[in-house]
mmCIF file of C-alpha atoms and ligand atoms in Angstrom:
data_model
loop_
_atom_site.group_PDB
_atom_site.id
_atom_site.type_symbol
_atom_site.label_atom_id
_atom_site.label_comp_id
_atom_site.label_asym_id
_atom_site.label_seq_id
_atom_site.Cartn_x
_atom_site.Cartn_y
_atom_site.Cartn_z
ATOM 1 C CA MET W 991 19.471 -14.962 -18.547
ATOM 2 C CA SER W 992 22.078 -14.234 -21.216
ATOM 3 C CA CYS W 993 24.526 -12.424 -18.902
ATOM 4 C CA ARG W 994 28.058 -13.822 -18.969
ATOM 5 C CA ARG W 995 28.896 -15.502 -15.707
ATOM 6 C CA GLY W 996 31.829 -14.673 -13.458
ATOM 7 C CA SER W 997 34.620 -17.150 -12.776
ATOM 8 C CA LEU W 998 35.259 -19.107 -9.622
ATOM 9 C CA ILE W 999 38.937 -18.731 -8.833
ATOM 10 C CA VAL W 1000 40.566 -20.400 -5.820
ATOM 11 C CA LEU W 1001 43.940 -19.836 -4.201
ATOM 12 C CA GLU W 1002 45.358 -22.682 -2.151
ATOM 13 C CA GLY W 1003 48.686 -23.348 -0.483
ATOM 14 C CA VAL W 1004 50.229 -23.895 2.911
ATOM 15 C CA ASP W 1005 50.352 -21.265 5.612
ATOM 16 C CA LYS W 1006 52.156 -18.025 4.705
ATOM 17 C CA ALA W 1007 52.387 -18.887 0.997
ATOM 18 C CA GLY W 1008 50.804 -15.496 0.288
ATOM 19 C CA LYS W 1009 47.195 -16.526 -0.427
ATOM 20 C CA THR W 1010 45.487 -13.629 1.343
ATOM 21 C CA THR W 1011 47.941 -11.058 -0.046
ATOM 22 C CA GLN W 1012 47.413 -12.320 -3.595
ATOM 23 C CA CYS W 1013 43.612 -12.647 -3.319
ATOM 24 C CA LYS W 1014 43.333 -9.010 -2.247
ATOM 25 C CA LYS W 1015 45.661 -7.763 -4.980
ATOM 26 C CA LEU W 1016 43.856 -9.818 -7.612
ATOM 27 C CA VAL W 1017 40.393 -8.542 -6.669
ATOM 28 C CA HIS W 1018 41.703 -4.983 -6.714
ATOM 29 C CA ALA W 1019 43.367 -5.429 -10.121
ATOM 30 C CA LEU W 1020 40.275 -7.041 -11.660
ATOM 31 C CA GLN W 1021 38.059 -4.246 -10.354
ATOM 32 C CA GLN W 1022 40.502 -1.638 -11.684
ATOM 33 C CA SER W 1023 40.253 -3.205 -15.140
ATOM 34 C CA GLY W 1024 36.451 -2.998 -15.015
ATOM 35 C CA ARG W 1025 35.712 -6.631 -14.167
ATOM 36 C CA PRO W 1026 33.343 -7.129 -11.216
ATOM 37 C CA ALA W 1027 35.141 -9.236 -8.598
ATOM 38 C CA GLU W 1028 34.763 -10.065 -4.920
ATOM 39 C CA MET W 1029 36.873 -11.920 -2.400
ATOM 40 C CA MET W 1030 35.637 -14.759 -0.203
ATOM 41 C CA ARG W 1031 37.480 -16.927 2.280
ATOM 42 C CA PHE W 1032 36.927 -20.313 3.866
ATOM 43 C CA PRO W 1033 36.329 -20.907 6.622
ATOM 44 C CA ASP W 1034 33.871 -17.994 6.595
ATOM 45 C CA ARG W 1035 33.993 -17.282 10.310
ATOM 46 C CA THR W 1036 31.005 -14.894 10.268
ATOM 47 C CA THR W 1037 28.223 -17.530 10.128
ATOM 48 C CA GLN W 1038 27.048 -19.627 13.089
ATOM 49 C CA ILE W 1039 28.875 -22.671 11.731
ATOM 50 C CA GLY W 1040 31.887 -20.462 11.015
ATOM 51 C CA GLN W 1041 31.937 -19.299 14.642
ATOM 52 C CA LEU W 1042 32.050 -22.892 15.853
ATOM 53 C CA ILE W 1043 34.960 -23.560 13.484
ATOM 54 C CA SER W 1044 36.716 -20.391 14.587
ATOM 55 C CA SER W 1045 36.545 -21.366 18.265
ATOM 56 C CA TYR W 1046 37.909 -24.784 17.340
ATOM 57 C CA LEU W 1047 40.830 -23.239 15.433
ATOM 58 C CA GLU W 1048 41.502 -20.887 18.349
ATOM 59 C CA LYS W 1049 41.504 -23.966 20.623
ATOM 60 C CA LYS W 1050 38.620 -22.540 22.656
ATOM 61 C CA ASN W 1051 36.586 -25.685 22.035
ATOM 62 C CA ASN W 1052 37.341 -29.258 21.051
ATOM 63 C CA LEU W 1053 35.427 -31.029 18.312
ATOM 64 C CA GLU W 1054 35.736 -34.617 17.176
ATOM 65 C CA ASP W 1055 37.813 -34.787 13.950
ATOM 66 C CA HIS W 1056 35.067 -36.150 11.627
ATOM 67 C CA THR W 1057 32.618 -33.631 13.040
ATOM 68 C CA VAL W 1058 34.830 -30.628 12.396
ATOM 69 C CA HIS W 1059 35.561 -31.852 8.874
ATOM 70 C CA LEU W 1060 31.825 -31.946 8.151
ATOM 71 C CA LEU W 1061 31.407 -28.478 9.669
ATOM 72 C CA PHE W 1062 34.084 -27.037 7.347
ATOM 73 C CA SER W 1063 32.190 -28.597 4.422
ATOM 74 C CA ALA W 1064 28.812 -27.338 5.712
ATOM 75 C CA ASN W 1065 30.353 -23.870 5.935
ATOM 76 C CA ARG W 1066 31.023 -24.046 2.175
ATOM 77 C CA TRP W 1067 27.591 -25.473 1.330
ATOM 78 C CA GLU W 1068 25.786 -22.762 3.289
ATOM 79 C CA LEU W 1069 27.445 -20.151 1.047
ATOM 80 C CA VAL W 1070 26.671 -21.948 -2.238
ATOM 81 C CA PRO W 1071 23.367 -20.171 -3.031
ATOM 82 C CA GLN W 1072 25.092 -16.809 -2.558
ATOM 83 C CA MET W 1073 28.099 -17.891 -4.632
ATOM 84 C CA LYS W 1074 25.950 -19.124 -7.520
ATOM 85 C CA LYS W 1075 23.917 -15.943 -7.512
ATOM 86 C CA LYS W 1076 27.025 -13.779 -7.725
ATOM 87 C CA LEU W 1077 28.615 -15.901 -10.447
ATOM 88 C CA GLU W 1078 25.393 -15.721 -12.469
ATOM 89 C CA GLN W 1079 25.379 -11.927 -12.029
ATOM 90 C CA GLY W 1080 28.798 -11.868 -13.717
ATOM 91 C CA ILE W 1081 30.841 -11.362 -10.548
ATOM 92 C CA THR W 1082 34.147 -13.219 -10.401
ATOM 93 C CA LEU W 1083 34.781 -14.778 -6.995
ATOM 94 C CA VAL W 1084 38.346 -14.967 -5.732
ATOM 95 C CA VAL W 1085 38.381 -17.493 -2.908
ATOM 96 C CA ASP W 1086 41.052 -17.865 -0.204
ATOM 97 C CA ARG W 1087 40.999 -21.668 0.484
ATOM 98 C CA TYR W 1088 38.226 -24.080 -0.564
ATOM 99 C CA ALA W 1089 37.476 -27.800 -0.437
ATOM 100 C CA PHE W 1090 41.120 -28.645 -1.226
ATOM 101 C CA SER W 1091 42.245 -27.196 2.112
ATOM 102 C CA GLY W 1092 39.376 -29.131 3.677
ATOM 103 C CA VAL W 1093 40.682 -32.432 2.326
ATOM 104 C CA ALA W 1094 44.393 -31.661 2.759
ATOM 105 C CA PHE W 1095 44.090 -30.647 6.416
ATOM 106 C CA THR W 1096 41.772 -33.431 7.606
ATOM 107 C CA SER W 1097 43.536 -36.166 5.649
ATOM 108 C CA ALA W 1098 46.824 -35.067 7.240
ATOM 109 C CA LYS W 1099 45.375 -36.435 10.500
ATOM 110 C CA PRO W 1100 45.853 -40.147 11.273
ATOM 111 C CA ASP W 1101 43.316 -42.608 9.820
ATOM 112 C CA PHE W 1102 41.603 -40.274 7.339
ATOM 113 C CA SER W 1103 41.560 -41.284 3.664
ATOM 114 C CA LEU W 1104 41.518 -38.737 0.866
ATOM 115 C CA GLU W 1105 38.364 -40.423 -0.460
ATOM 116 C CA TRP W 1106 36.395 -40.059 2.784
ATOM 117 C CA CYS W 1107 37.491 -36.454 3.133
ATOM 118 C CA LYS W 1108 36.408 -35.522 -0.413
ATOM 119 C CA ASN W 1109 32.886 -36.952 -0.142
ATOM 120 C CA PRO W 1110 31.008 -34.141 1.654
ATOM 121 C CA ASP W 1111 32.333 -31.582 -0.858
ATOM 122 C CA VAL W 1112 31.362 -33.580 -3.981
ATOM 123 C CA GLY W 1113 29.083 -31.403 -6.123
ATOM 124 C CA LEU W 1114 30.176 -27.991 -4.823
ATOM 125 C CA PRO W 1115 30.571 -25.339 -7.530
ATOM 126 C CA LYS W 1116 33.730 -26.362 -9.345
ATOM 127 C CA PRO W 1117 36.459 -23.736 -9.541
ATOM 128 C CA ASP W 1118 37.405 -22.688 -13.068
ATOM 129 C CA LEU W 1119 40.978 -22.342 -11.827
ATOM 130 C CA VAL W 1120 42.807 -23.432 -8.668
ATOM 131 C CA MET W 1121 46.178 -21.809 -8.145
ATOM 132 C CA PHE W 1122 48.470 -23.569 -5.714
ATOM 133 C CA LEU W 1123 51.013 -21.178 -4.231
ATOM 134 C CA GLN W 1124 54.054 -23.394 -3.860
ATOM 135 C CA LEU W 1125 56.480 -22.418 -1.110
ATOM 136 C CA ASN W 1126 59.289 -24.322 0.529
ATOM 137 C CA PRO W 1127 58.670 -24.657 4.307
ATOM 138 C CA SER W 1128 62.026 -23.023 5.113
ATOM 139 C CA VAL W 1129 61.104 -19.953 3.015
ATOM 140 C CA ALA W 1130 57.655 -19.868 4.666
ATOM 141 C CA ALA W 1131 59.360 -19.948 8.070
ATOM 142 C CA GLY W 1132 61.292 -16.802 7.043
ATOM 143 C CA ARG W 1133 57.954 -14.976 6.658
ATOM 144 C CA GLY W 1134 57.381 -14.946 10.393
ATOM 145 C CA GLU W 1135 56.516 -17.178 13.305
ATOM 146 C CA PHE W 1136 53.505 -19.455 13.294
ATOM 147 C CA GLY W 1137 50.504 -18.121 15.203
ATOM 148 C CA THR W 1138 48.851 -20.004 18.018
ATOM 149 C CA GLU W 1139 45.942 -21.535 16.082
ATOM 150 C CA ARG W 1140 45.441 -25.252 15.647
ATOM 151 C CA TYR W 1141 47.426 -26.802 12.724
ATOM 152 C CA GLU W 1142 50.117 -24.072 12.864
ATOM 153 C CA THR W 1143 53.132 -26.334 13.308
ATOM 154 C CA SER W 1144 55.765 -27.128 10.705
ATOM 155 C CA SER W 1145 55.355 -30.916 10.987
ATOM 156 C CA PHE W 1146 51.596 -30.762 10.382
ATOM 157 C CA GLN W 1147 52.086 -28.312 7.496
ATOM 158 C CA ARG W 1148 54.523 -30.762 5.860
ATOM 159 C CA SER W 1149 51.843 -33.487 5.931
ATOM 160 C CA VAL W 1150 49.303 -31.015 4.536
ATOM 161 C CA GLN W 1151 51.696 -30.184 1.670
ATOM 162 C CA GLN W 1152 51.957 -33.921 0.817
ATOM 163 C CA ARG W 1153 48.158 -34.213 0.714
ATOM 164 C CA PHE W 1154 47.902 -31.200 -1.577
ATOM 165 C CA GLU W 1155 50.434 -32.896 -3.877
ATOM 166 C CA GLN W 1156 48.165 -35.954 -4.064
ATOM 167 C CA LEU W 1157 45.123 -33.794 -4.815
ATOM 168 C CA MET W 1158 46.998 -31.974 -7.584
ATOM 169 C CA LYS W 1159 47.381 -35.247 -9.512
ATOM 170 C CA ASP W 1160 43.640 -35.110 -10.269
ATOM 171 C CA PRO W 1161 43.264 -33.902 -13.887
ATOM 172 C CA SER W 1162 39.545 -33.130 -13.434
ATOM 173 C CA VAL W 1163 40.564 -29.972 -11.573
ATOM 174 C CA ASN W 1164 42.262 -27.077 -13.393
ATOM 175 C CA TRP W 1165 45.361 -26.738 -11.166
ATOM 176 C CA LYS W 1166 48.133 -24.245 -11.790
ATOM 177 C CA VAL W 1167 51.200 -24.330 -9.589
ATOM 178 C CA ILE W 1168 52.637 -20.885 -8.885
ATOM 179 C CA ASP W 1169 56.151 -20.350 -7.575
ATOM 180 C CA ALA W 1170 55.314 -18.261 -4.502
ATOM 181 C CA ALA W 1171 58.941 -17.659 -3.480
ATOM 182 C CA ARG W 1172 59.186 -14.690 -5.864
ATOM 183 C CA SER W 1173 58.274 -11.096 -5.000
ATOM 184 C CA ILE W 1174 54.647 -10.155 -4.316
ATOM 185 C CA GLU W 1175 54.482 -8.153 -7.571
ATOM 186 C CA VAL W 1176 55.964 -10.880 -9.782
ATOM 187 C CA VAL W 1177 53.593 -13.503 -8.356
ATOM 188 C CA HIS W 1178 50.692 -11.080 -8.788
ATOM 189 C CA SER W 1179 51.486 -10.446 -12.467
ATOM 190 C CA GLU W 1180 51.460 -14.164 -13.262
ATOM 191 C CA ILE W 1181 48.204 -14.713 -11.367
ATOM 192 C CA LYS W 1182 46.516 -11.756 -13.053
ATOM 193 C CA VAL W 1183 47.268 -12.994 -16.567
ATOM 194 C CA LEU W 1184 46.057 -16.515 -15.738
ATOM 195 C CA CYS W 1185 42.827 -15.117 -14.313
ATOM 196 C CA GLU W 1186 42.087 -12.769 -17.185
ATOM 197 C CA ASN W 1187 42.398 -15.718 -19.553
ATOM 198 C CA ILE W 1188 40.148 -17.965 -17.464
ATOM 199 C CA ILE W 1189 37.506 -15.250 -17.057
ATOM 200 C CA ASN W 1190 37.296 -14.951 -20.857
ATOM 201 C CA THR W 1191 37.140 -18.732 -21.338
ATOM 202 C CA ALA W 1192 34.639 -19.520 -18.581
ATOM 203 C CA GLU W 1193 32.105 -16.771 -19.212
ATOM 204 C CA ASN W 1194 30.028 -18.813 -21.659
ATOM 205 C CA LEU W 1195 30.407 -22.201 -19.931
ATOM 206 C CA PRO W 1196 28.106 -23.644 -17.263
ATOM 207 C CA ILE W 1197 29.379 -23.819 -13.671
ATOM 208 C CA GLY W 1198 30.774 -27.311 -13.101
ATOM 209 C CA GLU W 1199 30.356 -29.674 -10.149
ATOM 210 C CA LEU W 1200 33.438 -30.521 -8.112
ATOM 211 C CA TRP W 1201 34.690 -34.146 -8.049
ATOM 212 C CA LYS W 1202 31.574 -35.416 -9.870
HETATM 213 P P1 ADP B 392 48.684 -16.851 3.662
HETATM 214 O O1 ADP B 392 47.351 -16.199 3.451
HETATM 215 O O2 ADP B 392 49.024 -17.838 2.582
HETATM 216 O O3 ADP B 392 48.872 -17.432 5.029
HETATM 217 P P2 ADP B 392 49.703 -14.112 3.669
HETATM 218 O O4 ADP B 392 49.249 -13.485 2.412
HETATM 219 O O5 ADP B 392 48.967 -13.795 4.934
HETATM 220 O O6 ADP B 392 49.804 -15.714 3.502
HETATM 221 O O7 ADP B 392 51.239 -13.756 3.836
HETATM 222 C C1 ADP B 392 52.003 -14.188 4.958
HETATM 223 C C2 ADP B 392 53.129 -13.164 5.222
HETATM 224 O O8 ADP B 392 54.080 -13.211 4.157
HETATM 225 C C3 ADP B 392 52.626 -11.723 5.285
HETATM 226 O O9 ADP B 392 53.416 -11.038 6.241
HETATM 227 C C4 ADP B 392 52.891 -11.189 3.875
HETATM 228 O O10 ADP B 392 53.106 -9.803 3.860
HETATM 229 C C5 ADP B 392 54.167 -11.943 3.497
HETATM 230 N N1 ADP B 392 54.257 -12.237 2.046
HETATM 231 C C6 ADP B 392 53.249 -12.583 1.218
HETATM 232 N N2 ADP B 392 53.715 -12.794 -0.032
HETATM 233 C C7 ADP B 392 55.053 -12.601 0.011
HETATM 234 C C8 ADP B 392 56.113 -12.663 -0.974
HETATM 235 N N3 ADP B 392 55.868 -13.019 -2.238
HETATM 236 N N4 ADP B 392 57.361 -12.406 -0.563
HETATM 237 C C9 ADP B 392 57.613 -12.077 0.733
HETATM 238 N N5 ADP B 392 56.674 -11.981 1.707
HETATM 239 C C10 ADP B 392 55.409 -12.242 1.358
HETATM 240 N N1 FDM B 393 41.065 -25.478 7.183
HETATM 241 C C1 FDM B 393 40.513 -24.661 6.271
HETATM 242 C C2 FDM B 393 40.596 -26.777 7.376
HETATM 243 O O1 FDM B 393 41.106 -27.522 8.222
HETATM 244 N N2 FDM B 393 39.549 -27.225 6.625
HETATM 245 C C3 FDM B 393 38.959 -26.431 5.676
HETATM 246 O O2 FDM B 393 37.994 -26.870 5.005
HETATM 247 C C4 FDM B 393 39.453 -25.098 5.496
HETATM 248 C C5 FDM B 393 38.819 -24.202 4.490
HETATM 249 O O3 FDM B 393 41.612 -23.913 8.844
HETATM 250 F F1 FDM B 393 44.626 -24.042 9.248
HETATM 251 C C6 FDM B 393 42.147 -24.973 8.055
HETATM 252 C C7 FDM B 393 43.312 -24.394 7.345
HETATM 253 C C8 FDM B 393 43.846 -23.383 8.335
HETATM 254 C C9 FDM B 393 42.609 -22.892 9.046
HETATM 255 O O4 FDM B 393 43.043 -20.624 8.615
HETATM 256 C C10 FDM B 393 42.082 -21.585 8.501
HETATM 257 P P1 FDM B 393 42.987 -19.205 7.853
HETATM 258 O O5 FDM B 393 44.139 -18.491 8.491
HETATM 259 O O6 FDM B 393 41.667 -18.602 8.227
HETATM 260 O O7 FDM B 393 43.163 -19.455 6.395
#
């Protein structure tokens, strides 16, 4: 098929950095400019695996730490056929969290290495662009209280931020750090320009494999 593929664009960052807000605005802006785009989020809580993860996050069930890590990864792999199909149809996917959250959150727990955490996600479709919304924890705190889900404490989020910083040293991934302390519109404008450029660059390239 000679159709130009869509781009795989990921937004990462700690809680309340503005990921969901920016994903929605980006999809809307791309669609308005005539570029097919859809939003996805991980975990995708709608599948059977996603429901298990959701109950775990809501503290309704307890799962062993390695097990839940593998479930988060399985939740990405189960969506891969659908993702590839859409990308090949020319649809750009804007994804709220991906394997980087997977590694950052599990490796923030005691006795988990970055290496072990990355393994199950090796070979996933590689994002053409990963934007990290950078936000100081004190500014994030000003955006409202934490909810009641697992991991929503400031000390855990600080460890997660450190793990993200380690992951961002990897030059095989196209990271862009975005200053998320600015207004929603200013952040959106920067993200939109970056994405339009990547969509034009990636359309004739094959989809890569993450961490391979
Ligand atoms: P995340 O998905 O990263 O947890 P959200 O997009 O849900 O973050 O945003 C968290 C809260 O912060 C929401 O109430 C949202 O309206 C607000 N918010 C998002 N971006 C900004 C911004 N740039 N400035 C101020 N508030 C913001
Ligand atoms: N999370 C998310 C993980 O621990 N591993 C993962 O692979 C992913 C994708 O789940 F605390 C964590 C990150 C966050 C929670 O919350 C999901 P949201 O509000 O649905 O993004």
